[in-house]
Coordinates of C-alpha atoms and ligand atoms in Angstrom, one line a residue:
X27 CA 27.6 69.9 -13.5
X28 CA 24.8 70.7 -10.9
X29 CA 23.0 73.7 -10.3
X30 CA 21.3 74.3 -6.9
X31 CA 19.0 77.1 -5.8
X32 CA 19.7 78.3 -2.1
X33 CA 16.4 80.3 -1.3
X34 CA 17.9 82.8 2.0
X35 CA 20.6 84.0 2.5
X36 CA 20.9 84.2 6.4
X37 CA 22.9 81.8 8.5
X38 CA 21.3 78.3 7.1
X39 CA 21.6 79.4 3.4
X40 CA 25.4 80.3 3.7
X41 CA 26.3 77.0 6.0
X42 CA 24.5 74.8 3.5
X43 CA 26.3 76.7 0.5
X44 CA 29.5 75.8 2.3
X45 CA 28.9 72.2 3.2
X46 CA 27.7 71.9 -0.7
X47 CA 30.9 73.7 -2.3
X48 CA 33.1 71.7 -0.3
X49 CA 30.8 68.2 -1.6
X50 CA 31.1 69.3 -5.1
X51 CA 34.0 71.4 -5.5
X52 CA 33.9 72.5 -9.2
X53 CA 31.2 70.5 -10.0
X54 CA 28.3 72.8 -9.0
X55 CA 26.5 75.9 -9.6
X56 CA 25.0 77.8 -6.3
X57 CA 22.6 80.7 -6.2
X58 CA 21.6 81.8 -3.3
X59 CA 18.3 83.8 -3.6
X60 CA 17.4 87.0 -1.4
X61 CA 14.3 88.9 -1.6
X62 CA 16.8 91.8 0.0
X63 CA 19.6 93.6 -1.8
X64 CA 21.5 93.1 1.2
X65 CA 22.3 89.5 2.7
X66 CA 22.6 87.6 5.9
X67 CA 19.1 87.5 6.6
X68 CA 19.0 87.9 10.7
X69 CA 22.6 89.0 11.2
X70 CA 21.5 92.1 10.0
X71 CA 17.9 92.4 10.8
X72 CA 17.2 90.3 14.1
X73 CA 21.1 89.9 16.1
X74 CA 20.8 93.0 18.4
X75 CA 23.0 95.8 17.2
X76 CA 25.1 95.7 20.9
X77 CA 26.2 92.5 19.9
X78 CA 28.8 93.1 17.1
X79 CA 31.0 90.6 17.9
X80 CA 28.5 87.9 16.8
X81 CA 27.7 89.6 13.8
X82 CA 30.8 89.4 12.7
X83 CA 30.2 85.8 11.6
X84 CA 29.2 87.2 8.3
X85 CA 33.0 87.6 7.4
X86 CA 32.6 84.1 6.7
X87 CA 29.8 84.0 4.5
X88 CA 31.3 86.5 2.7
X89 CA 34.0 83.7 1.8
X90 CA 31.0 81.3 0.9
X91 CA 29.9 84.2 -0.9
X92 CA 33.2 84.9 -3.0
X93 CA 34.2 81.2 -3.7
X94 CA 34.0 80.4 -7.5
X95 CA 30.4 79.1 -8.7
X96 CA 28.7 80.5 -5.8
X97 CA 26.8 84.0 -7.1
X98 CA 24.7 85.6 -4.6
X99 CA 21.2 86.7 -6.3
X100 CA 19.3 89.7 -4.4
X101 CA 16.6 91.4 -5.0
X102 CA 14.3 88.7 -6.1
X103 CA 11.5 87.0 -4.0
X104 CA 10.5 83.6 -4.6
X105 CA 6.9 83.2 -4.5
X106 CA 6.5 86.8 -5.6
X107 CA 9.4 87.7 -8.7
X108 CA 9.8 83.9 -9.0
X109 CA 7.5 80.9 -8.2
X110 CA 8.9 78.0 -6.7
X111 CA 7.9 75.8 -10.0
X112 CA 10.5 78.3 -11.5
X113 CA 13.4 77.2 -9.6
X114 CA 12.2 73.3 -9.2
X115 CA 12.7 73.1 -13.3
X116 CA 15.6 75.3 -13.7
X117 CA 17.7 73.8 -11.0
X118 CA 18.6 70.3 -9.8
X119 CA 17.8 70.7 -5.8
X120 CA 16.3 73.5 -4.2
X121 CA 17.0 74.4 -0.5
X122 CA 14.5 76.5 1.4
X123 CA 16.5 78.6 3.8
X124 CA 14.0 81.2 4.7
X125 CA 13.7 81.5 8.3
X126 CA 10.6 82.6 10.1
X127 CA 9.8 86.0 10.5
X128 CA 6.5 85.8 11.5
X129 CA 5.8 86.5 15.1
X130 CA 3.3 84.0 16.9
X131 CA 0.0 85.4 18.2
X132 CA -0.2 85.8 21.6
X133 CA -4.1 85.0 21.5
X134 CA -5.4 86.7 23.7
X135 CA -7.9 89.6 23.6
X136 CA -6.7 93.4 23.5
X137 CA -3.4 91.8 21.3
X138 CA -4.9 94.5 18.8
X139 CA -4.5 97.8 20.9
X140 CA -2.0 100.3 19.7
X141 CA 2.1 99.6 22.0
X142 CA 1.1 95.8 21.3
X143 CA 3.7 94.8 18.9
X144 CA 5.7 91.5 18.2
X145 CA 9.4 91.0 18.9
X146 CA 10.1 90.5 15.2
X147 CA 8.6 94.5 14.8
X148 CA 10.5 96.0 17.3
X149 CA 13.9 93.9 16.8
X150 CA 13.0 94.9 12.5
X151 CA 12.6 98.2 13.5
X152 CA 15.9 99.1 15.6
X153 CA 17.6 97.0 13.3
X154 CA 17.2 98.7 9.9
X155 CA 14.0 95.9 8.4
X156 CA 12.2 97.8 5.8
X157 CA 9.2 96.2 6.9
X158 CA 9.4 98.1 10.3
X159 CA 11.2 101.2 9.7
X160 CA 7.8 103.3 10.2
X161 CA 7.1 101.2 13.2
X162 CA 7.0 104.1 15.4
X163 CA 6.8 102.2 19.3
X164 CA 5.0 104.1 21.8
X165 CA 8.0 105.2 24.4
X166 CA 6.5 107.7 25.9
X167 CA 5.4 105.7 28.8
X168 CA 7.3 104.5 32.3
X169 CA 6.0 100.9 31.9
X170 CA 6.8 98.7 29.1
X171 CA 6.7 94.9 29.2
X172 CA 8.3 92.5 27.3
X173 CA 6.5 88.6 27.0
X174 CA 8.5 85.8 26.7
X175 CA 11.1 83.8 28.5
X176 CA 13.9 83.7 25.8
X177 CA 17.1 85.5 24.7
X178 CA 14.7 87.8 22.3
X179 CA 12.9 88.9 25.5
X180 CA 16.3 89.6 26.8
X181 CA 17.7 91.8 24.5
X182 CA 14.1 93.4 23.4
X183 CA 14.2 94.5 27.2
X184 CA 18.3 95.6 27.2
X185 CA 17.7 97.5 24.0
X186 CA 15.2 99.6 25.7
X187 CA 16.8 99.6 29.3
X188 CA 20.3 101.0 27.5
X189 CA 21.2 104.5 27.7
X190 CA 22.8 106.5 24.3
X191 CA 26.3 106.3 25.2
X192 CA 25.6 102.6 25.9
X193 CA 24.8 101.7 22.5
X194 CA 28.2 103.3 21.5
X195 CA 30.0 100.8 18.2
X196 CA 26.7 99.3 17.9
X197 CA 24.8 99.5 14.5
X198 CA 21.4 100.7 15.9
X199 CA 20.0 102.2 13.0
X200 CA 19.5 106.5 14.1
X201 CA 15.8 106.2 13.7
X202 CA 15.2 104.0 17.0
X203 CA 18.7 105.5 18.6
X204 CA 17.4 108.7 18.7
X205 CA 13.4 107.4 19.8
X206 CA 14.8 105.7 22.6
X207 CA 16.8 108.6 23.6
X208 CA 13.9 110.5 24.2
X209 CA 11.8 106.8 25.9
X210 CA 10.2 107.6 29.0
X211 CA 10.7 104.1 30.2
X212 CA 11.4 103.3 33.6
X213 CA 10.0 100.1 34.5
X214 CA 10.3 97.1 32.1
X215 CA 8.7 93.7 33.2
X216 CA 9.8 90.9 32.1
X217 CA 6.8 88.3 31.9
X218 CA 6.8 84.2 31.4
X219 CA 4.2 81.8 32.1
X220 CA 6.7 79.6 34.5
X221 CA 9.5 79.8 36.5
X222 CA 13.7 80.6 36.5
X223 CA 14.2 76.7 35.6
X224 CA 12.2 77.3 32.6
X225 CA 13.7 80.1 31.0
X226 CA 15.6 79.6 27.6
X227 CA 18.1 82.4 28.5
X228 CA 21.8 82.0 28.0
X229 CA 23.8 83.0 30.6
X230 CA 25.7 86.4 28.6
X231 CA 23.0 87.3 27.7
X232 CA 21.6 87.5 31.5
X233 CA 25.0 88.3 32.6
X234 CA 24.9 91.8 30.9
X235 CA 21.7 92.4 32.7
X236 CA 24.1 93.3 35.7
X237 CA 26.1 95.8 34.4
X238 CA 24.2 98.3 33.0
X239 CA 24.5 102.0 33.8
X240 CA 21.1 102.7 34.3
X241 CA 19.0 100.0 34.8
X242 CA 19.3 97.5 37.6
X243 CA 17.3 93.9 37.3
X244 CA 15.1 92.8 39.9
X245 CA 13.9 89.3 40.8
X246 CA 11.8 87.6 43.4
X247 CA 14.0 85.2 45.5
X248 CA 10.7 83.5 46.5
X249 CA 10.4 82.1 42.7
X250 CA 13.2 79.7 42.9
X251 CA 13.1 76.0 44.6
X252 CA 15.2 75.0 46.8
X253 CA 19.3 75.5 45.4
X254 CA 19.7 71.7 45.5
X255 CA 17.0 71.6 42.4
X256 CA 19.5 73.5 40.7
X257 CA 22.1 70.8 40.4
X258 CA 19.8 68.8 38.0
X259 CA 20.0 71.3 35.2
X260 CA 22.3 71.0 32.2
X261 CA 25.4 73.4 33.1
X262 CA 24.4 76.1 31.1
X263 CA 21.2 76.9 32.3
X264 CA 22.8 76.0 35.4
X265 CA 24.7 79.0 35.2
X266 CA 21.8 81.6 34.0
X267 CA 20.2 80.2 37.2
X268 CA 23.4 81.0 39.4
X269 CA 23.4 84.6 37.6
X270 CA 19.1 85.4 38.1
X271 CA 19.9 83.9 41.9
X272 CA 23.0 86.5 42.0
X273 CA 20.0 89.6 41.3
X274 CA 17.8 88.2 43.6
X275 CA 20.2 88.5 46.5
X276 CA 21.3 91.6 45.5
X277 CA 19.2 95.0 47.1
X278 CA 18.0 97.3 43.8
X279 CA 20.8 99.4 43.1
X280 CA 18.8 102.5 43.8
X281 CA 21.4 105.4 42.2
X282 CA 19.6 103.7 38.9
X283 CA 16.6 104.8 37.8
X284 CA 15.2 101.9 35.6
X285 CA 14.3 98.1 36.8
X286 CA 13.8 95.0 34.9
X287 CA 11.3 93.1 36.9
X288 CA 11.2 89.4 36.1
X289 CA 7.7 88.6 36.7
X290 CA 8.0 84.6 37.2
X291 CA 4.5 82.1 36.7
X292 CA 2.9 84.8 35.4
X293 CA 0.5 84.1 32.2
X294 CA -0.8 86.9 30.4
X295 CA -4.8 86.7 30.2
X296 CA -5.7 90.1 28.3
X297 CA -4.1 93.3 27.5
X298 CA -6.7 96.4 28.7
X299 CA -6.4 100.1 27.5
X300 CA -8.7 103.0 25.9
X301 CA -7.7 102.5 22.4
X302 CA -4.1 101.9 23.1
X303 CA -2.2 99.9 25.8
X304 CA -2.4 100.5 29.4
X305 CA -2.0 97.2 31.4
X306 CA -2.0 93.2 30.8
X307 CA -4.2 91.7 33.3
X308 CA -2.0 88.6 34.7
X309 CA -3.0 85.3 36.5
X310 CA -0.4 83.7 38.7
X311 CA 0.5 80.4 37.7
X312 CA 2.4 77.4 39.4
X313 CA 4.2 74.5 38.0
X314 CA 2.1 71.0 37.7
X315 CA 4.2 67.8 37.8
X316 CA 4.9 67.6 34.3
X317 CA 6.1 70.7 34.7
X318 CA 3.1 72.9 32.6
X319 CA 1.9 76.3 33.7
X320 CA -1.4 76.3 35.2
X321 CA -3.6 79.0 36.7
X322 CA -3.8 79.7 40.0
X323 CA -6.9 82.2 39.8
X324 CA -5.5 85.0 41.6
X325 CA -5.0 87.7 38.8
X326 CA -3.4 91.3 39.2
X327 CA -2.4 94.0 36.5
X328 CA 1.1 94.9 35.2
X329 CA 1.0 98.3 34.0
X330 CA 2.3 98.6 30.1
X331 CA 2.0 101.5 27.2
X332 CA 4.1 98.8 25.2
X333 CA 3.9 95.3 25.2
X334 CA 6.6 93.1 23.4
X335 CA 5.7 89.6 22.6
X336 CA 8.6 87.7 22.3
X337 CA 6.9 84.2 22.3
X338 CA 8.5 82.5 18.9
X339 CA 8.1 82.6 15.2
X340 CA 6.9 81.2 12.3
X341 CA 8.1 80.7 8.6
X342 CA 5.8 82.0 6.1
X343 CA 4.4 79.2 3.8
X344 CA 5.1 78.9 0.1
X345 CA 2.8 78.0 -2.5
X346 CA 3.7 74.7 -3.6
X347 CA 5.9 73.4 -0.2
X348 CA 3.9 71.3 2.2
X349 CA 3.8 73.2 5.7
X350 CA 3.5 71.8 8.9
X351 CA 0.8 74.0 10.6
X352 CA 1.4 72.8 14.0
X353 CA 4.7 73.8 13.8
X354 CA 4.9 77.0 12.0
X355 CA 7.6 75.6 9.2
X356 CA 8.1 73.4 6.0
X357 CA 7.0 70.1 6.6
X358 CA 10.3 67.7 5.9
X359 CA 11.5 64.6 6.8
X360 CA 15.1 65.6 8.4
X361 CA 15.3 68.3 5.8
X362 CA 13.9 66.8 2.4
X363 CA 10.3 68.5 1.9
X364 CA 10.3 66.0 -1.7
X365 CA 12.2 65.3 -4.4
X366 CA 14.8 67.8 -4.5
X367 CA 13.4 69.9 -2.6
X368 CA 14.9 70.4 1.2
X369 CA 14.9 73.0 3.6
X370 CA 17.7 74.4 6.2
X371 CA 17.5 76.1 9.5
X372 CA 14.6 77.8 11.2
X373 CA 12.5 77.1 8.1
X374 CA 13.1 73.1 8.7
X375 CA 13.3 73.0 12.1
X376 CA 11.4 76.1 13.9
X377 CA 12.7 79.1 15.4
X378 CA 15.3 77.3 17.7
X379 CA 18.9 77.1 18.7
X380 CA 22.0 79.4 18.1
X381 CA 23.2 81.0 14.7
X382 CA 25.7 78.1 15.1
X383 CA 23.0 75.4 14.9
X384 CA 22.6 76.4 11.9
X385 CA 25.8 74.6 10.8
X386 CA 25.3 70.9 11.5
X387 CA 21.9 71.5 9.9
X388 CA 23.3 72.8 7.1
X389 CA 25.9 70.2 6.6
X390 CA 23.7 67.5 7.2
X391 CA 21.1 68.1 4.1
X392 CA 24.3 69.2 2.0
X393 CA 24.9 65.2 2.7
X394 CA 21.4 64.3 1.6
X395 CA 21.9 66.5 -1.7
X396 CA 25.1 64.9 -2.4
X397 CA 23.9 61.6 -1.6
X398 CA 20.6 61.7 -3.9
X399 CA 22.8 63.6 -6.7
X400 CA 26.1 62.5 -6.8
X401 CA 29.3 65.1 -7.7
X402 CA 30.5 64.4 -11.3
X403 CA 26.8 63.5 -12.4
X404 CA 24.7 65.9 -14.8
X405 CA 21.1 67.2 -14.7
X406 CA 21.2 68.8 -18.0
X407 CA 19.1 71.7 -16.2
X408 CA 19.3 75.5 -16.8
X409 CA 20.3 76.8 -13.5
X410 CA 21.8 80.6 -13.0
X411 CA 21.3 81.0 -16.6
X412 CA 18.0 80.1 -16.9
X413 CA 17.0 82.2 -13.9
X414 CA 19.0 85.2 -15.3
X415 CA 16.8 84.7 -18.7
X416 CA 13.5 84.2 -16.6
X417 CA 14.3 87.5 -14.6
X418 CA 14.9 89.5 -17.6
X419 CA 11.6 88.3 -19.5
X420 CA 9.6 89.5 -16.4
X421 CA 11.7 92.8 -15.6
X422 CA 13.1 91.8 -12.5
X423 CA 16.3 93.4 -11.4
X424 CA 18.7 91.2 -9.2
X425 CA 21.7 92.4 -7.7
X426 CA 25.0 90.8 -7.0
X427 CA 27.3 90.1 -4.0
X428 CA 29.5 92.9 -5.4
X429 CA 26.4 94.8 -5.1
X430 CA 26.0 94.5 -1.9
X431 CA 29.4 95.4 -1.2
X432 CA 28.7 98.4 -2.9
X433 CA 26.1 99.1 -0.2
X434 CA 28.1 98.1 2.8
X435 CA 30.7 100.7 1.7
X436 CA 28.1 103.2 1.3
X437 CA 26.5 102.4 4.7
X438 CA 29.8 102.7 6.3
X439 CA 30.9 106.1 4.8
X440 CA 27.6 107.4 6.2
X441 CA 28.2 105.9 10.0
X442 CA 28.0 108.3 12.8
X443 CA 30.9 109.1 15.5
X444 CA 30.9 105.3 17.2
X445 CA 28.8 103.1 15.2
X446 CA 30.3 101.2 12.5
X447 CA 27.5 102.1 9.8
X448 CA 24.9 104.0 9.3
X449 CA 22.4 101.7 7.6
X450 CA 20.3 102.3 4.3
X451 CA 16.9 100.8 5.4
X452 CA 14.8 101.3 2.2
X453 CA 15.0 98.7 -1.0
X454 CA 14.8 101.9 -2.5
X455 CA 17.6 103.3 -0.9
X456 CA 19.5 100.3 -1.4
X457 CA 18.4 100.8 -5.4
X458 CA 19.7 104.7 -5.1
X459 CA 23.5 103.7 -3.9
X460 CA 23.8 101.3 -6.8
X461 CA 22.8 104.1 -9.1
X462 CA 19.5 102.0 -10.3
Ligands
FAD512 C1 15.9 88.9 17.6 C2 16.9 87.7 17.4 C3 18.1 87.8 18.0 C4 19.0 86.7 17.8 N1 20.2 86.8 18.4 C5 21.1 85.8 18.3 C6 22.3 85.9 19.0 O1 22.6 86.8 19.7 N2 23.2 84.8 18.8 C7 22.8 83.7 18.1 O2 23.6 82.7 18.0 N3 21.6 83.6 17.5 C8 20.8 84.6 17.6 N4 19.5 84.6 16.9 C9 19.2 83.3 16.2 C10 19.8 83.4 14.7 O3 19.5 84.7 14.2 C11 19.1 82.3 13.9 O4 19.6 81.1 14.4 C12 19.4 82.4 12.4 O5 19.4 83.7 11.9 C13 18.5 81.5 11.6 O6 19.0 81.4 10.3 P1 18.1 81.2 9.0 O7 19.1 81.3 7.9 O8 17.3 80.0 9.2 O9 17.0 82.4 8.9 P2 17.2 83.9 8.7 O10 18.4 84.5 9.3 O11 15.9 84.6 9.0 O12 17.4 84.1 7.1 C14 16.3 83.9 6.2 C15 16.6 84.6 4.9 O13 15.7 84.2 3.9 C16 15.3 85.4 3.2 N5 13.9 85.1 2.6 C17 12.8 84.7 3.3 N6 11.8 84.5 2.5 C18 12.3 84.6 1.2 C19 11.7 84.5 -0.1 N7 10.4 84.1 -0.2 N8 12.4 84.7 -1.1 C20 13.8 85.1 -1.0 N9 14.4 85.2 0.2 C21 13.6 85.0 1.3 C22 15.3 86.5 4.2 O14 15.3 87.8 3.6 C23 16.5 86.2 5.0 O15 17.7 86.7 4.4 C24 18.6 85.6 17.1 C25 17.4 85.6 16.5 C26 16.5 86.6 16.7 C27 15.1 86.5 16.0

């Protein structure tokens, strides 16, 4: 028998627990550690709550979740209830699957002002994170701007573009549902340091940019080069490309009265206000021949009350794991940090790719695991008993998956007319439901 410790429980943890159940079969033990009562780690907290439909891809970790020898432990953070010297002697291999949370610094001077927030706050926030539920964005504003070229800068700037009846079957938690019913905003500009071919936005994503009921999106058909450039480009981005040149020909649909302004080769140089946010002084930028941003000198100011960063993320390190500062994650070698000791997902490999990328990541240390410790041979370690014993000695109370379960019943009894659920957001709320 093995026993292996599965620190996350978001997308990476769950596709590693698969790949490993279906390696060992009966011959291992999984726990799958969460500092949160409830799992899936950025299904819940970071996928934007329009977006059912992909988070409904937790139906399957739930099977991971109910298959025999797999036990989902909540509640308990490593490197705060637990140290990782804990789990290294109790179980055979230990997988890091914590993601990265942390927002990158924009680092740049007035990042400090009050409406300067990182995408990780404001997606916590509308989400249900109990780290951000008394994040309180400034909305009262016309101007908001969102930095960053990605997907996150995408829905970050739909969530706030949406109107009330738009987020209808979502699971926008009522907090930020009913602050952004009452947002000001009427102008959200989109900035990145270079142009349309540079973007990393997928074309739904973009696609849903065109068909909202209030806000129209507006782009600068002077940004592109020539449509012949276009033909390079992988076929996906060729078709964000095709979608961004579809709202640049289009006139601003004036019946609406909110614009998303892509502001192209623009590179934000300080944010300005009295006290609080008020505008981010911009210089234009243009494309060298390795294809880098660089200043043109000419500057100009995009009014903003909030400013969104949306410029990547960064796992939190661990005392005792090697971390690879340049990066912002574990330091591994295709997923093995040391002797059994690997790490899956975001936390190996950055803040990159899909939820499904996740997978063939997954699956591919599960192969190192079972290579290193082969199924049928013993460890003679502790594993889920030991930790059990360990938690009990220092007062720690873990919950199950049945727990959880518990929690997502609750949540759903409480949901409002057209959402799904109505989500606890507190650990200690979480606590309350399970009568603890
Ligand atoms: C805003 C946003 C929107 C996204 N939208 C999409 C989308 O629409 N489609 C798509 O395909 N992908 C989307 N993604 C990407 C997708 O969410 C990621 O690929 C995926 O969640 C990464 O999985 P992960 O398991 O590595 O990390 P996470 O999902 O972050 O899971 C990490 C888990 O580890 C736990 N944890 C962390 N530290 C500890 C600790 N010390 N002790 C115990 N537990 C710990 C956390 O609580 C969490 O449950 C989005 C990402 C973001 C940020």
């Amino acid at each position: 028998m093995r026993h292996f410790a599965i620190v996350g429980s978001g997308p990476a943890g769950f596709y590693v627990t698969e790949a490993l159940t279906k390696a060992y079969g009966d011959q291992a033990r999984i726990d799958i550690l969460d500092r949160y009562a409830v799992p899936y780690g950025l299904i819940r907290f970071g996928v934007a709550p329009d977006h059912q439909s992909l988070k409904a891809v937790s139906k399957r970790y739930d099977k991971v979740a109910e298959t025999a020898g797999v036990r989902f432990v909540g509640n308990v953070a490593v490197g705060v209830d637990v140290a990782m010297e804990d789990l290294t002697s109790l179980y055979d291999a230990v997988i890091l699957a914590t993601g990265a949370p942390y927002d990158r610094k924009l680092g740049i001077p007035g990042e400090e002002l009050r409406g300067v927030i990182g995408s990780a706050e404001f997606v916590g926030w509308y989400n249900g994170h109990p780290d951000f539920a008394d994040l309180d964005p400034p909305l009262d504003g016309a101007a908001a701007a969102v930095i960053g070229n990605g997907n996150v800068a995408l829905d970050c700037a739909r969530i706030l573009a949406k109107t009330g009846a738009e987020f209808g079957g979502s699971d926008i938690v009522s907090h930020a549902f009913e602050a952004l019913g009452k947002a000001a905003t009427k102008v959200i500009t989109i900035l990145g340091r270079r142009g349309p071919h540079q973007i990393a936005m997928t074309p739904k994503e973009l696609g849903e940019l065109g068909h909202l009921e209030e806000a129209s999106p507006v782009v600068d058909p002077a940004d592109f080069p020539p449509r012949a450039a276009d033909e390079a480009l992988e076929p996906g981005q060729r078709k964000s490309i095709t979608i961004l040149r579809e709202f640049a020909a289009k006139p601003v649909d004036s019946a609406k009265p909110k614009r998303m302004v892509f502001d192209f080769f623009a590179k934000p140089l300080r944010i300005e206000g009295d006290g609080k946010a008020e505008r981010i002084i911009v210089e234009r930028t243009r494309l060298d021949e390795d294809g880098r941003a660089v200043g043109t000198g000419e500057t100009y100011a995009v009014p903003a009350s909030l400013v969104i960063s949306a410029i990547g993320y960064s796992t939190p390190p661990l005392a005792g794991v090697p971390y690879d500062d340049e990066h912002g994650h574990y330091l591994n070698d295709h997923g093995q940090i040391g002797d059994g000791l690997y790490c899956v997902g975001w936390a190996r490999r950055g803040p990159t790719g899909t939820i499904g990328t996740n997978r063939p990541d997954g699956y591919e240390v599960a192969e190192q695991v079972a290579a290193a410790l082969p199924s049928g041979s013993e460890g003679g370690k502790a594993g889920g008993e030991g930790l059990d014993a360990l938690l009990r000695e220092k007062g720690v109370e873990a919950t199950s998956f049945d727990d959880w379960r518990t929690i997502e019943q609750a949540e759903e009894a409480q949901a409002r007319p057209g959402s799904p659920r109505e989500k606890f957001v507190r650990p200690h709320e979480w606590m309350k439901v399970l009568g603890r």
